[in-house]
XYZ file of C-alpha atoms in Angstrom:
416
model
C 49.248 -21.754 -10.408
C 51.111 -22.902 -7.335
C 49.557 -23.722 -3.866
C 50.832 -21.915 -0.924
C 49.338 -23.737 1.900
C 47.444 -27.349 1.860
C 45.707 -28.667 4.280
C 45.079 -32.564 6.105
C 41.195 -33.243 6.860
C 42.220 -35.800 8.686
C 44.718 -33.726 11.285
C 43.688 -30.955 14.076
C 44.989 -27.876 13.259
C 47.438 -27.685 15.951
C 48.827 -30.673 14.439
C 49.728 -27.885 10.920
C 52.655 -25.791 11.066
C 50.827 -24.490 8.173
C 48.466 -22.633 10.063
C 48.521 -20.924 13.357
C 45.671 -19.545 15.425
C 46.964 -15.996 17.061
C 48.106 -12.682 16.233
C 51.547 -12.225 17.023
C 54.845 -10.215 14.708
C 56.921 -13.107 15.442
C 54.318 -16.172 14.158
C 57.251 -17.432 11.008
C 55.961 -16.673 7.560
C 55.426 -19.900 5.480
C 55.684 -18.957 2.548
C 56.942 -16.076 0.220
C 55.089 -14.744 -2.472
C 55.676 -11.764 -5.422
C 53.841 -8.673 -5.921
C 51.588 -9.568 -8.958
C 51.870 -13.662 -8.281
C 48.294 -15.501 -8.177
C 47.908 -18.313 -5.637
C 45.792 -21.000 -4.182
C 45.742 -20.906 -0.601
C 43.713 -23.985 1.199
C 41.888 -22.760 4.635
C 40.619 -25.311 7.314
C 37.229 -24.480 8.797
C 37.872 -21.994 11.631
C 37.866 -24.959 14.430
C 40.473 -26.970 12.818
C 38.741 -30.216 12.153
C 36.767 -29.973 15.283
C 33.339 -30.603 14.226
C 31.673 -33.532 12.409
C 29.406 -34.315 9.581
C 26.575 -36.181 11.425
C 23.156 -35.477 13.236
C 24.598 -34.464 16.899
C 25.430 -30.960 18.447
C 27.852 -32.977 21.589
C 30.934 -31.703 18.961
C 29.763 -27.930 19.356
C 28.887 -28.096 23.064
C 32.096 -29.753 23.802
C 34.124 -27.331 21.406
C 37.083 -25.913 22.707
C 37.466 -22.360 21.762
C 40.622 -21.699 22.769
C 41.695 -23.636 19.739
C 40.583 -21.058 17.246
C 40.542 -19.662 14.608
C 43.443 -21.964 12.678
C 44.300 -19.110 9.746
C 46.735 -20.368 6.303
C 50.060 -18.310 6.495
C 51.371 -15.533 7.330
C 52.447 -15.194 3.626
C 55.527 -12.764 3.249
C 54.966 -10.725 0.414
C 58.212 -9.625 -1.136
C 58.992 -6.231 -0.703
C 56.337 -4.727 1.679
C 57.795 -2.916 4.283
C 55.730 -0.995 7.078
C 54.036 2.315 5.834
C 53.081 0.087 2.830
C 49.500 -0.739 2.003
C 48.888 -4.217 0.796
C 45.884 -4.666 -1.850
C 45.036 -8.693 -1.401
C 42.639 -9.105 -4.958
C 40.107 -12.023 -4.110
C 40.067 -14.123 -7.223
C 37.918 -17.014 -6.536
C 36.770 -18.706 -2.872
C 35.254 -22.400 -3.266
C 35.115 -24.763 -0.738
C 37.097 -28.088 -0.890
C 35.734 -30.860 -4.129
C 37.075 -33.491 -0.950
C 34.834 -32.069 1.609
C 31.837 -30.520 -0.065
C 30.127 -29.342 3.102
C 30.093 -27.375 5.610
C 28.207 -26.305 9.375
C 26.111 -23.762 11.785
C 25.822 -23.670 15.147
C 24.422 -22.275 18.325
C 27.040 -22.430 21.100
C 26.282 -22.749 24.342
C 26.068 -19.952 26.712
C 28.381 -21.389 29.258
C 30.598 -22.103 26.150
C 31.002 -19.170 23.675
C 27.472 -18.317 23.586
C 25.921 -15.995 20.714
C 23.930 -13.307 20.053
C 20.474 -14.419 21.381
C 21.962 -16.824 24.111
C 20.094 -15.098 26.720
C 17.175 -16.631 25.250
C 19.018 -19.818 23.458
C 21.336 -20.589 25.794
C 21.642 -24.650 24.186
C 23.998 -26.562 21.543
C 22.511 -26.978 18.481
C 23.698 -28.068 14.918
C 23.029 -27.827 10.805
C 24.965 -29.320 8.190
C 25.079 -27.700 5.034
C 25.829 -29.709 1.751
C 26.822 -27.883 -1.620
C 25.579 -28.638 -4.821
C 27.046 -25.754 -6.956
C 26.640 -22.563 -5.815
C 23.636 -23.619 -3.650
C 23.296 -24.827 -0.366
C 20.942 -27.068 1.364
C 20.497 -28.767 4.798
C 18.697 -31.807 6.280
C 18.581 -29.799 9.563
C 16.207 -26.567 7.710
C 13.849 -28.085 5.412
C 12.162 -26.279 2.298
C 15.465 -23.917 2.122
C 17.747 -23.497 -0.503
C 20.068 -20.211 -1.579
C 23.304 -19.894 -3.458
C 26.270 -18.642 -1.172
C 28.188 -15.314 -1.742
C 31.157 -17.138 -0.382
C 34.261 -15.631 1.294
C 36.793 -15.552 3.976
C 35.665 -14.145 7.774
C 39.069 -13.496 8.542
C 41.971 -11.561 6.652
C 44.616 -9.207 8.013
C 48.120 -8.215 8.236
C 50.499 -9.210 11.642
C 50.701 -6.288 14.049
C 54.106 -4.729 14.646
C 54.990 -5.614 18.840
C 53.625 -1.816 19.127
C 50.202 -2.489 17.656
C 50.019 -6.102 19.735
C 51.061 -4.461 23.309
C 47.807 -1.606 21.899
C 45.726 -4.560 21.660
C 46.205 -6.052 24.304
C 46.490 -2.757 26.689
C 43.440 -1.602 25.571
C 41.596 -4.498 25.651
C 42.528 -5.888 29.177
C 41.132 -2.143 30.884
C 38.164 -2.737 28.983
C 37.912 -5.932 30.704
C 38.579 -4.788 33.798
C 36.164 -1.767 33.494
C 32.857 -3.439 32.183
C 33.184 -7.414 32.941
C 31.610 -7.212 35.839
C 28.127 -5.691 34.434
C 28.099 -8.660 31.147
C 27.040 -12.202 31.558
C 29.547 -12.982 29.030
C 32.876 -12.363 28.113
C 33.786 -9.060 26.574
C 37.231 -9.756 25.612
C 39.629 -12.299 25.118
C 42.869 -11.909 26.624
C 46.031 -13.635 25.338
C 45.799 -17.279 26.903
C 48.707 -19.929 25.971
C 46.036 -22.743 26.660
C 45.176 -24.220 22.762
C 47.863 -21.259 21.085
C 49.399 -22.176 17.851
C 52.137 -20.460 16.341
C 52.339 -22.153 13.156
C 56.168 -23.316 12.809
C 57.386 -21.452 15.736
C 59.561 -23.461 18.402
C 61.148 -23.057 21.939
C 61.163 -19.519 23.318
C 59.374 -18.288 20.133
C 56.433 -20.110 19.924
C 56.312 -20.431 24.235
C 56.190 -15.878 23.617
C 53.711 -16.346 21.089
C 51.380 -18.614 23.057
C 52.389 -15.906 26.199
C 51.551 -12.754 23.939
C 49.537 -13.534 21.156
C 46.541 -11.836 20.620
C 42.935 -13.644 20.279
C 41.929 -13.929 16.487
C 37.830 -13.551 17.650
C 37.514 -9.554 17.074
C 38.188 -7.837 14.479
C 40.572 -4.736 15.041
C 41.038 -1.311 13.040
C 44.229 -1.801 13.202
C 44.732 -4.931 10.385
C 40.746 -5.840 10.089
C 40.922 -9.920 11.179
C 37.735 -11.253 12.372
C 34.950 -8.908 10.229
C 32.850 -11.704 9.039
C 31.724 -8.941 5.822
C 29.515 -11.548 3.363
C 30.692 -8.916 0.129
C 34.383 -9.742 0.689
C 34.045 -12.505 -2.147
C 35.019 -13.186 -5.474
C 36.512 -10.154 -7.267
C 37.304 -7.872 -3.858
C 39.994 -5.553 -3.392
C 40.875 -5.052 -0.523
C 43.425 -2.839 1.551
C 45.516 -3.191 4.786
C 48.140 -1.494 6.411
C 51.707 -3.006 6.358
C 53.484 -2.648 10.108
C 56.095 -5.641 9.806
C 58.588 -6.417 6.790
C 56.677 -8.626 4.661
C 53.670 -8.223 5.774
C 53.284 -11.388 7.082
C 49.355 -11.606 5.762
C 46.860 -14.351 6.816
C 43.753 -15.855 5.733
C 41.040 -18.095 6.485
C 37.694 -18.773 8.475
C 35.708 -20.052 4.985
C 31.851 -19.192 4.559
C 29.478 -20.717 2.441
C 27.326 -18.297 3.020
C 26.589 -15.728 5.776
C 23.580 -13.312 7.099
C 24.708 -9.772 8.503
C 25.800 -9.940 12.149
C 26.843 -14.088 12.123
C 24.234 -13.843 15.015
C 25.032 -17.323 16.271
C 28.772 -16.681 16.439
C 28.721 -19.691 14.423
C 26.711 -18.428 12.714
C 27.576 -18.634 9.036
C 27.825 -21.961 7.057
C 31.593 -22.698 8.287
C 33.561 -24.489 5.481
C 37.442 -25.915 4.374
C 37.904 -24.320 1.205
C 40.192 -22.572 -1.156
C 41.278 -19.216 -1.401
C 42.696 -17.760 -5.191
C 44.136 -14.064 -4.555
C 46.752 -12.134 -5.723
C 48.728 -9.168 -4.339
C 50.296 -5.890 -4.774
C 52.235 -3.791 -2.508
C 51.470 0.264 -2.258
C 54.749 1.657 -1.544
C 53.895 4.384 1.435
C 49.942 3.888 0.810
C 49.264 3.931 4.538
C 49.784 7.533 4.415
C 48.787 7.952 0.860
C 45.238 6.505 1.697
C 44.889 7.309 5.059
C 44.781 3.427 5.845
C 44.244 3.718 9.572
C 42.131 0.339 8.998
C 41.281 -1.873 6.126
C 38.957 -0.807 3.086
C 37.578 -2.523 0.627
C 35.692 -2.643 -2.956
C 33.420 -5.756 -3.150
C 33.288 -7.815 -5.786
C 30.667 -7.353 -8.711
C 28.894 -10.877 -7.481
C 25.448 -9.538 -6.253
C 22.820 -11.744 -4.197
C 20.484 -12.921 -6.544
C 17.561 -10.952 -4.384
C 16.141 -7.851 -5.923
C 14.842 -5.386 -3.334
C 11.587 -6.261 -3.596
C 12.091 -10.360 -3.118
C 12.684 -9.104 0.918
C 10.411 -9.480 3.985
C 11.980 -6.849 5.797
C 11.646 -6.650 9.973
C 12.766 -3.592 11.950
C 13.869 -3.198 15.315
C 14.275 -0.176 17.820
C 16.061 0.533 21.114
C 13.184 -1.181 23.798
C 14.725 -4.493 24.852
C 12.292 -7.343 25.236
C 11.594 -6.393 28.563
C 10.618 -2.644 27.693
C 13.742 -1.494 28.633
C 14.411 2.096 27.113
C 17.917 2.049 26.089
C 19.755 5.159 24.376
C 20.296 4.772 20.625
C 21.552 1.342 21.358
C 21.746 -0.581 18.082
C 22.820 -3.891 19.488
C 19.646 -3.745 21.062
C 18.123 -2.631 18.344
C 19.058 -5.578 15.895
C 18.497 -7.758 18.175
C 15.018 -6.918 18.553
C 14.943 -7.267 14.899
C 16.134 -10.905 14.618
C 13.575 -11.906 17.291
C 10.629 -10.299 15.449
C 11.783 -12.558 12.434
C 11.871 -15.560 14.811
C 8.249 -14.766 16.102
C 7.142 -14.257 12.558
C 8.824 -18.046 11.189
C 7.275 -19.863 14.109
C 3.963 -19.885 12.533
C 5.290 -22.227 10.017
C 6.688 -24.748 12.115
C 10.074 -24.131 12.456
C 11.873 -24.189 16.171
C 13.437 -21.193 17.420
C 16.950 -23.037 16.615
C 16.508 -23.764 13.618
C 15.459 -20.075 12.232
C 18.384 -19.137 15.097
C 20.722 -20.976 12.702
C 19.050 -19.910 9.244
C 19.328 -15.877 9.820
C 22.784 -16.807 10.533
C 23.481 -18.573 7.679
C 21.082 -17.269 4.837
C 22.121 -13.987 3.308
C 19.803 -11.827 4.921
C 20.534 -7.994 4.629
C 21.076 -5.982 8.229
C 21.053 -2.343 8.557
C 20.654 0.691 10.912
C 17.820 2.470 9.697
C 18.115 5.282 11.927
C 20.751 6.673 14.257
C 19.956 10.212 15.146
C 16.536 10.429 16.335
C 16.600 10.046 19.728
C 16.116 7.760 22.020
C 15.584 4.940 19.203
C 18.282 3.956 16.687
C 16.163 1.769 14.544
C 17.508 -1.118 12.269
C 16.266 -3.478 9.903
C 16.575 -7.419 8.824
C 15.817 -8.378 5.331
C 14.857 -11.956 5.027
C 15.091 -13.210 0.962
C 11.629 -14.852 0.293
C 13.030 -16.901 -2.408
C 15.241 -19.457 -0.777
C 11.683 -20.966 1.057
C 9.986 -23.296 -1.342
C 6.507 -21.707 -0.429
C 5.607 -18.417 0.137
C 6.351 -16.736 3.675
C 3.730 -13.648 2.559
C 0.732 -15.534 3.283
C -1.497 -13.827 6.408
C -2.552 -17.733 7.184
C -0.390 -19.547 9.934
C 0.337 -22.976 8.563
C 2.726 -25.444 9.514
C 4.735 -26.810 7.146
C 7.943 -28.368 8.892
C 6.982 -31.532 10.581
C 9.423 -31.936 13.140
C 12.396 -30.319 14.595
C 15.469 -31.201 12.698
C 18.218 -29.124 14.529
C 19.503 -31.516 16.939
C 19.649 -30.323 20.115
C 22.064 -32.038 22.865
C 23.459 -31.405 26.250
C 20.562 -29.156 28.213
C 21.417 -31.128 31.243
C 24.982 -29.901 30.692
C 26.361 -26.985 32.807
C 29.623 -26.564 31.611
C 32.269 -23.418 31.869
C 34.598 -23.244 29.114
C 37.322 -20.839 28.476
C 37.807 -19.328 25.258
């Protein structure tokens, strides 16, 4: 079975003409592959080499986000034209045997920022190292879980049509709401950190120029949707709109909770990517593919429904706010009822910040028709604890804070 991409541990990514970190038609396809062919496809972690293996957060305060997220390919797959559907078969994810670990964060809120940053604004770090299928971290003591491990990021290159959508649509959104956010609520093209792979001159300069962000995810060709099920044994489905398809992969997890609520939030990893793929001649229109769709792999969690503590949240902010069927609000409420409840055993708010971003814990809306509360619900697995979170008692059982925190006398802006 041949490799596709590798990649250098010891490089940044922009350094790779193996990898390139922006949507763009024009980013030059690295390698071809046949319908039916298996490969290996290395991935670096989604900052390109960017953060370190040791007991400091400086590396994600300092992180600069408008070098992400460095994605293996675009692969041209023989014969896929646009109209096609591509079906990308996930045969195995593992991460590298040289670099058997991986990372969370909490950015900080002047620097990327994250779900709860209006109440953790700070830097803050775990390392994660595997053993197996299970992961454990000096950082989050008296934790241990196996990883449903899978790529955050897949997706097909937009045609220029799609891209100029994008990037239309996305720039009056700006324009309309930016003013009522405290943090950014899109990413505009920005040539500062673009990489377009193996692109050169007036290519790669209209690349860096044009190129869309890789952070959201898009109906268009899927990208950024961080889904935990897309692992071993997936199917999964995207529209073709260039010859080739020019496909892409990468953004490794370990292991993942629903919603990433950190940002970086799962247990970010270099790994190794075995798929396979098929082209669907016409299946855009033969499957309605107006955005990807998938079939998840038959690897289940190893949680049975009742091994769950299970915390719901409702549209009332933590300020009693009434908002309208707001489930943002809603889940959010529910991640900070599960950091009020984890307190009692000792743990800091960063560190079970990090953990429901990295353990596989289960989010859902509940309810989204009875009015004014859409209600929605986190599932936290009992079993990766080595003692038993059930008990009414509050007793500590984490000695210290472990999840290094640097850089509160840091303001900082950063662009992303």
């Amino acid at each position: 079975m041949r490799y596709v991409t590798k990649i250098d541990l010891d490089l940044p990514g922009d350094a790779q003409p193996q990898v390139h970190n922006r949507w763009h038609p024009e980013v030059p396809a690295t390698e071809t592959i046949t319908p039916g062919e298996t490969v290996k496809i290395e991935c670096m972690d989604w900052t390109g080499n960017q953060i370190k293996n040791d007991d400091y957060a400086d590396d994600i305060l300092h992180v600069d986000l408008t070098r992400i997220h460095y994605l293996s390919g675009p692969f041209h797959i023989e014969g896929a034209q646009p109209g096609d559907a591509l079906l990308v078969e996930i045969k195995d994810v593992q991460p590298l045997e040289r670099q058997p670990w991986g990372y969370g964060g909490v950015f900080h809120v002047d620097n990327g920022g994250g779900f709860l940053d209006r109440f953790y604004p700070e830097a803050a770090k775990t390392i994660w190292d595997f053993e197996g299928v299970q992961a454990t971290s000096r950082h989050l003591p008296h934790v241990k879980f196996s990883g449903l491990v899978h790529p955050g990021i897949m997706g097909t290159a937009p045609s220029a049509s799609v891209l100029n959508e994008w990037n239309s649509r996305e720039s009056s959104l700006k324009e309309r709401i930016q003013a009522h956010h405290h943090t950014a609520v899109a990413q505009l093209p920005n040539p500062k950190g673009a990489h377009g792979g193996h692109a050169k001159g007036d290519v790669a300069t209209k690349i860096a120029s044009e190129g869309a962000r890789t952070i959201p995810g898009r109906p268009e060709n899927g990208g950024n949707c961080d889904i935990k099920n897309l692992g071993r044994g997936s199917k999964c489905y995207f529209p073709v709109y260039v010859p080739g398809a020019n496909f892409s992969i990468g953004d490794l997890h370990f292991s993942q909770g629903d919603g990433e609520i950190s940002f970086c939030g799962a247990i970010e990893m270099a790994g190794v990517v075995t798929c396979s793929f098929s082209v669907i001649k016409d299946g855009t229109k033969e499957l309605s593919l107006k955005s990807p769709m998938f079939i998840a792999g038959d690897v289940p969690t190893q949680y049975g429904p009742a091994r769950y503590l299970t915390f719901e949240g409702f549209s009332v902010d933590e300020k009693g706010h009434q908002e309208f069927m707001c489930a943002t609000t809603a889940y959010r409420q529910a991640c900070i009822r599960a950091i009020e409840y984890l307190r009692r055993y000792g743990y800091s708010d960063y560190q079970i910040y990090m953990l429901l971003s990295c353990a596989p814990i289960e989010g859902h809306i509940a309810g989204i028709v009875d009015v004014p509360n859409a209600c929605t619900t986190l599932s936290l697995p009992m079993d990766i604890f080595d003692f038993d979170i059930r008990r009414v008692e509050a007793k500590s059982v984490v000695a210290s804070d472990c999840a290094y925190v640097k850089g509160a006398s840091h303001k900082v802006i950063y662009e992303f």
